[in-house]
Coordinates of C-alpha atoms in Angstrom, one line a residue:
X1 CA 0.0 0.0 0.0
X2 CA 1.0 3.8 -0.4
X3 CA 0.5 4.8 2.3
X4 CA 2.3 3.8 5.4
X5 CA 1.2 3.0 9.1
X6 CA 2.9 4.0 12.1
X7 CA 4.3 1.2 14.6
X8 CA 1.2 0.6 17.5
X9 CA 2.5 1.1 20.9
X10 CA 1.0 -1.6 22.7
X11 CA -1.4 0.4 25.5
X12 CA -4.1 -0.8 27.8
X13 CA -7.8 1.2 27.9
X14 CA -7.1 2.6 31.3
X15 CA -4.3 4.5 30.7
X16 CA -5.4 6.8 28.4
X17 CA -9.5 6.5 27.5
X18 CA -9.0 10.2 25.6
X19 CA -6.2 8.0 23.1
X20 CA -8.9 5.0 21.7
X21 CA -10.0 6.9 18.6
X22 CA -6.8 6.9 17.9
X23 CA -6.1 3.5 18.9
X24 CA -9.2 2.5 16.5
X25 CA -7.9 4.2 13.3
X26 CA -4.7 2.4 13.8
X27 CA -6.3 -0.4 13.7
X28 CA -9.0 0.0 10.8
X29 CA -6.2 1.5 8.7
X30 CA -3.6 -1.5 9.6
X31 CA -6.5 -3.5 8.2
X32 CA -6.9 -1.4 5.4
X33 CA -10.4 0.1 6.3
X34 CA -11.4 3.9 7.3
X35 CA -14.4 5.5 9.3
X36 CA -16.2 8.5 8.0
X37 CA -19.3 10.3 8.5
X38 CA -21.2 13.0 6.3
X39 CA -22.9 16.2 7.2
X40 CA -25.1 15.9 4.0
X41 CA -27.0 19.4 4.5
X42 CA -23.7 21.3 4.8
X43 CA -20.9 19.0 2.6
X44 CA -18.5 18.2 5.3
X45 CA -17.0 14.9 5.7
X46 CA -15.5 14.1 8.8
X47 CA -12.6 11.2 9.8
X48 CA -11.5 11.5 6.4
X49 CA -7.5 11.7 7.0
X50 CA -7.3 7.9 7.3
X51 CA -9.4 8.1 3.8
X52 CA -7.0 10.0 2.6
X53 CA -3.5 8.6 3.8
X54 CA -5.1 5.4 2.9
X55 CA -4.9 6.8 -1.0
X56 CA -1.2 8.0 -0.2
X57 CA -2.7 12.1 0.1
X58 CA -1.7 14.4 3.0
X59 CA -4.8 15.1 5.4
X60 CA -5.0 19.1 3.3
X61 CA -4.4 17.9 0.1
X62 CA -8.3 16.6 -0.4
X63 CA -11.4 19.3 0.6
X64 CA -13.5 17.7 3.4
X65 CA -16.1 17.9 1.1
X66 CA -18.8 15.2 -1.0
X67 CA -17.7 17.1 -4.0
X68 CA -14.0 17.2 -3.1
X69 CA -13.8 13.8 -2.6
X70 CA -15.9 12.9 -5.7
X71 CA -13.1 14.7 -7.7
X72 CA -11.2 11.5 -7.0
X73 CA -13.3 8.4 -7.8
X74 CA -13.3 7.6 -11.2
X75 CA -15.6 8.8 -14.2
X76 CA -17.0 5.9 -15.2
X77 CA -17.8 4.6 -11.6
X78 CA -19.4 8.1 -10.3
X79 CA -22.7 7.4 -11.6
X80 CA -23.5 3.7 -9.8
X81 CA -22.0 5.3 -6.7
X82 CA -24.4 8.1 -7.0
X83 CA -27.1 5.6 -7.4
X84 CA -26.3 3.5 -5.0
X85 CA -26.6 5.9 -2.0
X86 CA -30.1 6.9 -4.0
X87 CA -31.7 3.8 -3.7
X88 CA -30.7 4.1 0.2
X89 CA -32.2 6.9 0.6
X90 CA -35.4 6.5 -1.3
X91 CA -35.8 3.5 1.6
X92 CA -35.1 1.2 -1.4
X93 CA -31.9 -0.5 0.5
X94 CA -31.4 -0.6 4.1
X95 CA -28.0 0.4 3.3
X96 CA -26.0 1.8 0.6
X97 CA -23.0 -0.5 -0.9
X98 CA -20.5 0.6 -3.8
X99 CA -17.5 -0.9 -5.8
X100 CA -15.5 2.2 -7.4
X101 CA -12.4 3.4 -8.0
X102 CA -10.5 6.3 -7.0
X103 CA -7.4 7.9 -7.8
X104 CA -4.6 7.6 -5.3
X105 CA -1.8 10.2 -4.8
X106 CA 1.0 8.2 -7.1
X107 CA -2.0 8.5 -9.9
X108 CA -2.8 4.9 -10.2
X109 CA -6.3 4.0 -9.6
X110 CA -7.5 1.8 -6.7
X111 CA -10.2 0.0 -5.8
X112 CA -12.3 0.6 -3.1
X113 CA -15.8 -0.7 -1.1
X114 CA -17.8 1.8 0.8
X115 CA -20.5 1.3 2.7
X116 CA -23.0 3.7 4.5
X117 CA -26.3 4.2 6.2
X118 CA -28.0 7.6 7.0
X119 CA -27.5 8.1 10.6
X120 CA -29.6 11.4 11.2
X121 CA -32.4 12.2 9.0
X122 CA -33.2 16.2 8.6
X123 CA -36.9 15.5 6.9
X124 CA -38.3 12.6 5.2
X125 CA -36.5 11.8 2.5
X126 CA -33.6 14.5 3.2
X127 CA -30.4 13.0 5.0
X128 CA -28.8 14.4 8.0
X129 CA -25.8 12.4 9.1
X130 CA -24.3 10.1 7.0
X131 CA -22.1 7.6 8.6
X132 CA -20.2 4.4 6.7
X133 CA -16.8 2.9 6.2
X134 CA -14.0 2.9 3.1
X135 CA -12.2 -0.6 2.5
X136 CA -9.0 -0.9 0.4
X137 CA -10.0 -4.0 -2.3
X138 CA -7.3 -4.1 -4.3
X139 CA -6.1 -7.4 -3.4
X140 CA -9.3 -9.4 -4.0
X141 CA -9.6 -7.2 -6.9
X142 CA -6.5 -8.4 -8.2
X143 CA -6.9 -12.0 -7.4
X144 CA -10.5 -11.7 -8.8
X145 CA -8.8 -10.8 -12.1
X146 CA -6.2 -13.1 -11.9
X147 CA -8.9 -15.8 -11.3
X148 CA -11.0 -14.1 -14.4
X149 CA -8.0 -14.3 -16.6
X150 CA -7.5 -18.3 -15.7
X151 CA -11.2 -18.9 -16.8
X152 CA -10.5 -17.0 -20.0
X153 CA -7.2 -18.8 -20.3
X154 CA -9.1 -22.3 -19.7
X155 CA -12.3 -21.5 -21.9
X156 CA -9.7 -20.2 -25.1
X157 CA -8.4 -23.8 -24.4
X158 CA -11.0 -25.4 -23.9
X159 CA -12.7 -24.3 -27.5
X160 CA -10.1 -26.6 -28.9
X161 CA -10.8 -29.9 -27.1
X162 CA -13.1 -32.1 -29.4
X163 CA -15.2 -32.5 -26.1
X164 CA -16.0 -30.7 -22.8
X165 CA -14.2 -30.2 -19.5
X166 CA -16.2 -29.8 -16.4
X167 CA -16.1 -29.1 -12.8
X168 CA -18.9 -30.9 -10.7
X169 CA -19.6 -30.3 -7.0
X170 CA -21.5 -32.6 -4.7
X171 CA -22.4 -31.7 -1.1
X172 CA -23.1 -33.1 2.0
X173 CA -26.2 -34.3 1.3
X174 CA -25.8 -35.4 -1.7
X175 CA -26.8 -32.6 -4.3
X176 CA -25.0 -32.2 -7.1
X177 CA -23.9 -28.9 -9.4
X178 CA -21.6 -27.9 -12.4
X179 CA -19.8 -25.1 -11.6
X180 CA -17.9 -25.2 -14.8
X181 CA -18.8 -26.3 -18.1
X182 CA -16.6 -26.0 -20.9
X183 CA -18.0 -24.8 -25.0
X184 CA -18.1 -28.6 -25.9
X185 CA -21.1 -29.3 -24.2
X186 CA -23.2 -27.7 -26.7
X187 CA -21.6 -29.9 -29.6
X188 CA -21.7 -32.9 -27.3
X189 CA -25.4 -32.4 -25.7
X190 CA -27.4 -29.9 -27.2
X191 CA -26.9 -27.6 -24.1
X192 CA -25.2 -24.5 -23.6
X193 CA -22.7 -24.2 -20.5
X194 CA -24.9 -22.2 -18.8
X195 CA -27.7 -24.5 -19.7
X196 CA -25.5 -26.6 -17.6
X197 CA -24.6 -24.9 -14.6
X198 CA -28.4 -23.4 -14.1
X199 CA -29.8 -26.9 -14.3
X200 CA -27.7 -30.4 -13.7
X201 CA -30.5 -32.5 -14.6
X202 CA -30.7 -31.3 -17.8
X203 CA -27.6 -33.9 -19.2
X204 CA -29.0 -36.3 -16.5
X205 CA -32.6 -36.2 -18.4
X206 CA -30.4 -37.2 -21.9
X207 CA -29.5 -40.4 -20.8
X208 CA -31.1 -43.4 -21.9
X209 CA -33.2 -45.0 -18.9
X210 CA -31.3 -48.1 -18.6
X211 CA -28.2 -47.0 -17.9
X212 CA -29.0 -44.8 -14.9
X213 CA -28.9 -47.3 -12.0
X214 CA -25.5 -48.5 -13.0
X215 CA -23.5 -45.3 -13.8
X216 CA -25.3 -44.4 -10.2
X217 CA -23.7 -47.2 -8.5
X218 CA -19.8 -46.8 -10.0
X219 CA -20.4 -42.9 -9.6
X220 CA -21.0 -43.5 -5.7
X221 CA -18.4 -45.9 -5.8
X222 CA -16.1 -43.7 -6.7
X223 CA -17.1 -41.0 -4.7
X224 CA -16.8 -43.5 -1.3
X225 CA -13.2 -44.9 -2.4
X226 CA -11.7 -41.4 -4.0
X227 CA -10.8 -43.1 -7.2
X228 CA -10.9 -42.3 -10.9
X229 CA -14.7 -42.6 -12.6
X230 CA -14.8 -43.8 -16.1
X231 CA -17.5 -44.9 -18.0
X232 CA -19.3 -45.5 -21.4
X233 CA -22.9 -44.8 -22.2
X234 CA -25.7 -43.8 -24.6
X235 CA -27.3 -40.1 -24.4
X236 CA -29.9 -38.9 -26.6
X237 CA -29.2 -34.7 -27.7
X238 CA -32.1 -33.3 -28.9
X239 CA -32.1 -32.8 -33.2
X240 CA -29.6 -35.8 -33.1
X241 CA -30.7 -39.1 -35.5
X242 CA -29.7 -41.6 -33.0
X243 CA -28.3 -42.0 -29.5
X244 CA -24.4 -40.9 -29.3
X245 CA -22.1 -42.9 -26.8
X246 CA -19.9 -40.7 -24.6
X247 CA -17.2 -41.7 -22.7
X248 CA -16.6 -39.8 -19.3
X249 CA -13.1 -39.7 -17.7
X250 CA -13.4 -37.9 -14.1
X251 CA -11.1 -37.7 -10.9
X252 CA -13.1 -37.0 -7.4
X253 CA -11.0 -34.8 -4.6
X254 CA -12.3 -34.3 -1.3
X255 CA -12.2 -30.6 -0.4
X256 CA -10.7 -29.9 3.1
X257 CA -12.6 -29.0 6.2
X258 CA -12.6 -25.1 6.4
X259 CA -12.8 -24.7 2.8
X260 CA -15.3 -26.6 0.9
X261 CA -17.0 -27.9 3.8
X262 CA -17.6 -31.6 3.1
X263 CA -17.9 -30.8 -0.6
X264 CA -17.0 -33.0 -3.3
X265 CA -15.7 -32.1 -6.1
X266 CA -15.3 -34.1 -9.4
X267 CA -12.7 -32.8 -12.5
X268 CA -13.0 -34.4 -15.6
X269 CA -13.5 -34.5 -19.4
X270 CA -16.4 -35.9 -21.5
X271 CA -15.7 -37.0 -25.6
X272 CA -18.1 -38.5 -28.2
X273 CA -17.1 -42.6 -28.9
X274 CA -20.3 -43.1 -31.2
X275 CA -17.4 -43.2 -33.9
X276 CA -14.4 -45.2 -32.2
X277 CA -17.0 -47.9 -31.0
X278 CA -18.7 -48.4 -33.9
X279 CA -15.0 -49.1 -35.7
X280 CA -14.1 -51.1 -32.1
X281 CA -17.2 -53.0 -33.3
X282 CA -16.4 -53.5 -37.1
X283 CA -13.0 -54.5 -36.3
X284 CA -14.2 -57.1 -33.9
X285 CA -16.9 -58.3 -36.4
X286 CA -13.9 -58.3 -39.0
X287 CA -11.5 -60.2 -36.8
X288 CA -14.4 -62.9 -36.4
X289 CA -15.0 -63.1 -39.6
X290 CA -11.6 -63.2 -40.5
X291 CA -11.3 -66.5 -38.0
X292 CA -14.4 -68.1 -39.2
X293 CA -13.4 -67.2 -42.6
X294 CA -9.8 -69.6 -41.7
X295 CA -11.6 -72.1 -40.1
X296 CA -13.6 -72.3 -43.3
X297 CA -10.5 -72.4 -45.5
X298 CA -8.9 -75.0 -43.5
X299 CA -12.3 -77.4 -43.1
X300 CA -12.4 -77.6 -47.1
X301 CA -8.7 -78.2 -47.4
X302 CA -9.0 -80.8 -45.1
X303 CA -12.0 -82.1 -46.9
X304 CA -11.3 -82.1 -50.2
X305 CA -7.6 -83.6 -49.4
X306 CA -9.8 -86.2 -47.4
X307 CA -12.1 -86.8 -50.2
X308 CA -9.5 -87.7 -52.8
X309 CA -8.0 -90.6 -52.0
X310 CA -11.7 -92.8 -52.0
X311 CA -12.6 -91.3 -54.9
X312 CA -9.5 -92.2 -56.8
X313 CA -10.3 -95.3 -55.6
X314 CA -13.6 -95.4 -57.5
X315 CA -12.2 -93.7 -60.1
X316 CA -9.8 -96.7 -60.6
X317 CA -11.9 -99.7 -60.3
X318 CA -14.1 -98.1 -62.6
X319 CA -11.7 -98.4 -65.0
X320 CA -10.5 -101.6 -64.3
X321 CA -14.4 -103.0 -64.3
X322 CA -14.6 -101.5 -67.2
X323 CA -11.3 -102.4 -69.2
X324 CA -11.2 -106.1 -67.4
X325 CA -10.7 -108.8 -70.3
X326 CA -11.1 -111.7 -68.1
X327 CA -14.8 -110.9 -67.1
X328 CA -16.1 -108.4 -70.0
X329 CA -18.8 -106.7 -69.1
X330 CA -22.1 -105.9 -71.4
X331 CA -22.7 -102.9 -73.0
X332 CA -25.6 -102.0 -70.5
X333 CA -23.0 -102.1 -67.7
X334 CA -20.5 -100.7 -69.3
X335 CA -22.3 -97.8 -69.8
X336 CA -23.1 -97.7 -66.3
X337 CA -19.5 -97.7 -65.2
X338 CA -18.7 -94.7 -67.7
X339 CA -21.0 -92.7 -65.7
X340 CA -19.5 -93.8 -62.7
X341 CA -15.8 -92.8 -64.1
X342 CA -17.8 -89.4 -65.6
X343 CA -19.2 -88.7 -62.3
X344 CA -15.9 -89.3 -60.2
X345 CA -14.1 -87.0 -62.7
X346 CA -16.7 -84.2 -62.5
X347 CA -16.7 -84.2 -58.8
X348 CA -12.7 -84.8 -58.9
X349 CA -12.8 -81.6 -61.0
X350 CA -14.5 -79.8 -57.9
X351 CA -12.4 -81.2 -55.2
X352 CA -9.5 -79.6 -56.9
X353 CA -11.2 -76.2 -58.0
X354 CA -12.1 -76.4 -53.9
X355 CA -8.3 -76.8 -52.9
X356 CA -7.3 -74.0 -55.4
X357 CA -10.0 -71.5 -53.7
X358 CA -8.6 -72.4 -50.3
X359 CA -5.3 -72.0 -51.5
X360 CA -5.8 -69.1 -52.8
X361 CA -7.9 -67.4 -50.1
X362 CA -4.8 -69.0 -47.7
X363 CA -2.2 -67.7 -49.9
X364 CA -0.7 -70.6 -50.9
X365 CA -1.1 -70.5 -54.8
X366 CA 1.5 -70.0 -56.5
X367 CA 1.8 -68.5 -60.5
X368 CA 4.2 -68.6 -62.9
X369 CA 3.6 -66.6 -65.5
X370 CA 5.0 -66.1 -69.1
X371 CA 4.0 -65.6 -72.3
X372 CA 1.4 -67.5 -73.6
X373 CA 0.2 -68.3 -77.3
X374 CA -3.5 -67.4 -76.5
X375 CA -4.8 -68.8 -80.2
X376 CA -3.3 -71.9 -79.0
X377 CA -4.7 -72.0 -75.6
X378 CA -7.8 -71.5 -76.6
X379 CA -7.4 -74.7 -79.4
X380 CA -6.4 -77.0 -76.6
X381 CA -9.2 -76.3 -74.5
X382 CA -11.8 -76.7 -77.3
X383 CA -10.4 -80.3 -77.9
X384 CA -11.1 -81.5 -74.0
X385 CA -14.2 -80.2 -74.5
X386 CA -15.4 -81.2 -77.8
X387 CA -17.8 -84.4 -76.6
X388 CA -19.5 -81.5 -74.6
X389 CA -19.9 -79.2 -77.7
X390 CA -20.9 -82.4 -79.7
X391 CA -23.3 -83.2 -77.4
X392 CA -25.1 -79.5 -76.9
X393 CA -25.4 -79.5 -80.9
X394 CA -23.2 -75.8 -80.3
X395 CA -21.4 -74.3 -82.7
X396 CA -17.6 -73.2 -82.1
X397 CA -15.7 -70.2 -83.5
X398 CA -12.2 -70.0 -82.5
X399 CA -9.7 -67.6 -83.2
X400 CA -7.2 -68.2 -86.0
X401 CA -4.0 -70.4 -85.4
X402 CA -1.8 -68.0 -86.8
X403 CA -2.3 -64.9 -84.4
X404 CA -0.1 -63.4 -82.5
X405 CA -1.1 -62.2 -79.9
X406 CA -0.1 -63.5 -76.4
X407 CA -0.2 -62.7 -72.9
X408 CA 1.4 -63.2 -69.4
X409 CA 0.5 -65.2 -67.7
X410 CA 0.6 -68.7 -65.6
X411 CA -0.2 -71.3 -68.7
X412 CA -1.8 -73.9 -66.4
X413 CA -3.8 -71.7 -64.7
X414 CA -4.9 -69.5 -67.8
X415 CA -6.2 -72.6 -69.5
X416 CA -8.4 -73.1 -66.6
X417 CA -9.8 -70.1 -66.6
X418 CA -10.6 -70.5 -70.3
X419 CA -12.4 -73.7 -69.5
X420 CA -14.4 -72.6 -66.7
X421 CA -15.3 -69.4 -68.9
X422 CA -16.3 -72.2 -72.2
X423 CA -17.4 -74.8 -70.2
X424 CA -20.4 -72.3 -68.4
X425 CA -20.7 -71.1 -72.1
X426 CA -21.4 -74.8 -73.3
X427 CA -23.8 -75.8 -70.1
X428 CA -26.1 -72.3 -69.9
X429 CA -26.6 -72.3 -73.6
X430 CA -29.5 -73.3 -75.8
X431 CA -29.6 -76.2 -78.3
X432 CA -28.3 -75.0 -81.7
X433 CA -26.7 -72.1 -79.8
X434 CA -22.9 -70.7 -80.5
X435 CA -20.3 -70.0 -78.5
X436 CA -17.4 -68.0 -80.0
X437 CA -13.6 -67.1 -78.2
X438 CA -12.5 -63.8 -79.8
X439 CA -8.7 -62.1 -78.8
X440 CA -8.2 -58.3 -79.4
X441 CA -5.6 -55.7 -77.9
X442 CA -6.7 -52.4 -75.9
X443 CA -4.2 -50.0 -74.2
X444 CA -1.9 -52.0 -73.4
X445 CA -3.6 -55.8 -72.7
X446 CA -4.8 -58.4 -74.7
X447 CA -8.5 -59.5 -74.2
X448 CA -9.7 -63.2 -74.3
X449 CA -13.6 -62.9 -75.0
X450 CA -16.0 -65.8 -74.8
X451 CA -19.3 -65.3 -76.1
X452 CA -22.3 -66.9 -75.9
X453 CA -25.7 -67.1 -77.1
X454 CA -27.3 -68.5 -73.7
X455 CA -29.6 -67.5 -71.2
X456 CA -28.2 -64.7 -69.7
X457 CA -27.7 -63.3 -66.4
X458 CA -30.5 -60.8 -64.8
X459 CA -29.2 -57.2 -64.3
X460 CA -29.8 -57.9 -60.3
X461 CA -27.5 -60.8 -60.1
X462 CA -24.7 -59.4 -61.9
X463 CA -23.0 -57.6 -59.0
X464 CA -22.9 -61.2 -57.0
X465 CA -21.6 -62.9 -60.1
X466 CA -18.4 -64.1 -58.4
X467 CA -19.6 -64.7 -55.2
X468 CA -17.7 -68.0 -54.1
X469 CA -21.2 -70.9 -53.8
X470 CA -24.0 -68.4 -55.0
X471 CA -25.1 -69.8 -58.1
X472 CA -27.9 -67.1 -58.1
X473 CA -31.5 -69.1 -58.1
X474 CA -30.0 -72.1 -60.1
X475 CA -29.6 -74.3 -57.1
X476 CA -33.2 -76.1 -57.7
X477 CA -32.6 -75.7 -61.7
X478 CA -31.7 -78.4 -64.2
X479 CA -27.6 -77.7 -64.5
X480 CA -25.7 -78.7 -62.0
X481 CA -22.8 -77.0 -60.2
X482 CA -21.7 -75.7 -57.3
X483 CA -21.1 -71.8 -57.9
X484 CA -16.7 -72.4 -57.1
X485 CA -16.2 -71.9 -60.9
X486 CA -16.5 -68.1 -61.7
X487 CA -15.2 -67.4 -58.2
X488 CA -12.3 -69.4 -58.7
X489 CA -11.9 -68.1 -62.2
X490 CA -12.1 -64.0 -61.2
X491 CA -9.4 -65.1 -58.3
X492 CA -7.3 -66.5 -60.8
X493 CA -7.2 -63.5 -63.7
X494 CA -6.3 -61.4 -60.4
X495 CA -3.9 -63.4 -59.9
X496 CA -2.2 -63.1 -63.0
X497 CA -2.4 -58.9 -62.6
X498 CA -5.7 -59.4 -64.9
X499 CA -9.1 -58.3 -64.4
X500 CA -12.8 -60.0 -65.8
X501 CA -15.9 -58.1 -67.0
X502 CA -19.3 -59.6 -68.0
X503 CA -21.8 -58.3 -70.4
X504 CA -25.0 -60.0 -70.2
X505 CA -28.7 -60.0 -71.7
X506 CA -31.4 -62.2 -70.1
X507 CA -32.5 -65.1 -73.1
X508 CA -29.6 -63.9 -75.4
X509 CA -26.6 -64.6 -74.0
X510 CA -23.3 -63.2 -71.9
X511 CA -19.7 -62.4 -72.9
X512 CA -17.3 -62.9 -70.0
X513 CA -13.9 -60.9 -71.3
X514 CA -10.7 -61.4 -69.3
X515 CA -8.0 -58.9 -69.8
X516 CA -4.4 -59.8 -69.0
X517 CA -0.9 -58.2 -69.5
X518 CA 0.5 -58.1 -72.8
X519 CA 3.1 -61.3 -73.4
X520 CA 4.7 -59.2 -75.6
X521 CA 5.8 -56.4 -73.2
X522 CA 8.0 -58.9 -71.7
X523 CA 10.1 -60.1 -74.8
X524 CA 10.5 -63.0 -76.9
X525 CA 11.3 -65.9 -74.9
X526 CA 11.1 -64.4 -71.6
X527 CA 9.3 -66.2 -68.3
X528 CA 9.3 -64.2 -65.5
X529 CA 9.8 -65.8 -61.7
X530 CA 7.1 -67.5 -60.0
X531 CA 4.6 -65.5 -58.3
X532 CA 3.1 -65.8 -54.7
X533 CA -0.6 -65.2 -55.1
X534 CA -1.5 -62.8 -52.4
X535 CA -4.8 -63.5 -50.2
X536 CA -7.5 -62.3 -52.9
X537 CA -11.4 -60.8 -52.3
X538 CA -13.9 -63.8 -52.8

């Protein structure tokens, strides 16, 4: 302070009664508050030097006058004093009470309290004696700003964090309060901060009915055993689509006797999860899926591997029955034990287009491509399946022998892709239908077309096409399969950095085209090194 306070002699009452109001401006001004009094109907103040020493001035330097001493209180802050003592004396206030500042001695302005009562009334309505007190407020002034400037420092923060911070109060009895509630809330909940702090119940009304009794029960437990509160739930903000799950993170401190009474008082931070959870979830649905997706792999390999060996064994006795000189067998039986052979080749076939689906899903396939003579590819697989052709009265256009036109690719696998591609061609097509293999270059790749004049695919079905076992509402119908082939066959042209498109017209037929690198990129001769297959869609 300014002003400075002489050294109290320490004194007892008797010995001097004539010194106490002395003694009791020492002690008001040690504690940085002055007595006054007001003759109102002739303008003098009196008891003002400890007013005035409290503002650093010399008892002479102020008039002991209202209007002397309203030369020092600030402009801004003379009209609210003025009112204030109005209000008092219109009987309005049983006392008068101001905040204002005034101008000390050194120029700087100070804050200061004063409070007053009319002591002596002249008339109704007309003051007498005016009597009151003056208080130095600086300090809590200051620390009231400092305090202010923290909550501004907090709330600039605070716009930043994609959530809300919050200060929660419980007392004694239980009743609970925010006394701080940062911008997020209104992103979070629907509801302003001040929403908030003038009604707790409003975020307590948000939250879906059945998780109440249990977010009771951890809060209390918390509260009883001092430790960290966190928990997931569902609240519904008004406008919003759906409920949004928060996740609150609070720590509860005790407030010390003398201080916050038995108060409780909760610090802690509230985020939106509806986002992280429903990816928890999708990664836990993908991870099971993934597993059952293995154990599905690894069931058919086992299987089919299983399945093999007996039916080689049919396979070969077929063929003895069949071919046995010793005991020849009639043409009705032979004929029987063809289909037998036919039937254990067919389902042979599908054992092994199984193992190569749950190789390839595993991983395990492996490619070796090069270049490949696609005019000649395409002959070899129309002579394996010639009795089929034959036998579906279809006619076959190849391309010519002499084209040149090849691509890379794994040979083995290539050709049975073209004969899953022909041999669909052959068994979805009509009597006296046509199937034609076309090859063609575009940007780069070479494209293996087969066309045919069958009965198409429905526009609905096309976009599960190569669906691994969907044979799209032709399970009860007259061909038979298994749906493996396309699936197997679109894995495959992956494989070999190819893709496969499909072009199809209900009752006129489908053109499947498969487009692959170009053979001749890679030179004359050339066969490139083996290549893993990678896990594939299905």
């Amino acid at each position: 302070m300014p002003f400075s306070v002489r050294r109290m002699r320490p004194r007892l009452v008797s010995d001097d009664l004539s010194a106490l109001p002395d003694l009791l401006d020492e002690v008001l001004v040690g504690a940085g508050t002055t007595v006054w009094s007001w003759d109102a109907v002739e303008d003098r103040l009196g008891g003002i030097n400890c007013s005035v020493a409290m503002l650093g001035y010399a008892p002479d330097e102020v008039p002991w006058t209202q209007a002397g001493w309203d030369t020092l209180i600030h402009p801004d802050d003379r009209a609210a004093a003025e009112a204030a003592f109005e209000r008092h004396r219109r009987g309005e206030a049983e006392r008068y009470e101001c905040e204002y500042r005034a101008r000390g001695a050194d120029g700087q302005w100070r804050w200061l309290l004063e409070r007053g009562q009319v002591a002596t009334w002249q008339s109704p309505g007309v003051a007498r004696r005016v009597v009151g007190t003056l208080t130095d407020i600086g300090p809590r002034k200051r620390a009231e700003h400092q305090a202010q400037a923290l909550r501004d420092r907090l709330s600039q923060l605070a716009v930043h964090v994609p959530g809300m911070l919050y200060q929660y109060v419980e007392d004694a009895l239980g009743n609970g309060r925010f006394v701080y509630a940062s911008e997020g809330a209104q992103a979070l909940f629907g509801l302003s901060p001040a929403q908030l702090v003038a009604d707790p119940a409003a975020l307590t009304r948000l939250i879906a009915r059945d998780e109440l009794a249990r977010l009771a029960v951890t809060l209390r437990r918390s509260a009883q055993g001092l430790t960290p509160w966190r928990e997931t739930f569902r609240v519904f903000p008004p406008g919003a689509a759906g409920p949004r799950w928060v996740l609150v993170e609070a720590t509860p401190r005790r407030d010390p006797d003398g201080l916050g009474g038995h108060e409780l008082t909760w610090h802690g931070y509230v985020q939106d999860v509806t986002e992280r959870r429903a990816l928890d979830l999708a990664r836990a649905e993908a991870a099971a899926a993934a597993a059952a997706s293995r154990a599905k792999t690894e069931f058919l390999s086992r299987v089919s591997h299983e399945l093999r060996t007996p039916l080689n064994a049919v396979m070969g006795f077929a063929q003895l029955l069949e071919h046995d000189p010793r005991e020849p067998l009639s043409e009705g039986q032979r004929r029987r034990v063809r289909l037998i052979h036919d039937a254990g080749e067919h389902l042979l076939r599908m054992i092994g287009d199984l193992l190569d689906l749950t190789r390839i899903e595993s991983g395990h396939l492996t490619m070796e491509p090069q270049r490949v003579p696609l005019a000649m590819l395409a002959r070899d697989c129309a002579d394996m399946l010639a009795p089929a052709v034959d036998e579906a009265r279809l006619a076959l256009a190849l391309p010519a022998l002499d084209s040149p036109l090849t691509a890379r690719a794994d040979p083995g696998r290539l050709k049975q892709v073209l004969l899953n591609l022909l041999s669909n061609a052959i068994k979805y097509n009509r009597p006296g239908g046509q199937v034609e293999v076309t090859l063609s270059e575009a940007g780069g790749e070479v494209v293996l077309a087969v066309r045919d004049t069958g009965i198409g695919i429905r526009p609905e079905h096309l976009p599960r096409l190569f669906e691994p076992f969907n044979r799209l509402g032709q399970r009860s119908g007259r061909i038979p399969g298994t749906g493996i082939g396309l699936a197997l066959t679109r894995m495959l042209v992956e494989g070999m950095d190819g893709r496969i498109a499909v072009d199809s017209v209900p009752e006129q037929g489908s053109c499947f085209r498969v487009h692959l690198p170009n053979g001749a990129a890679a030179g004359a001769g050339d066969a490139a090194a083996p290549v893993q297959v990678p896990n594939l869609p299905t």
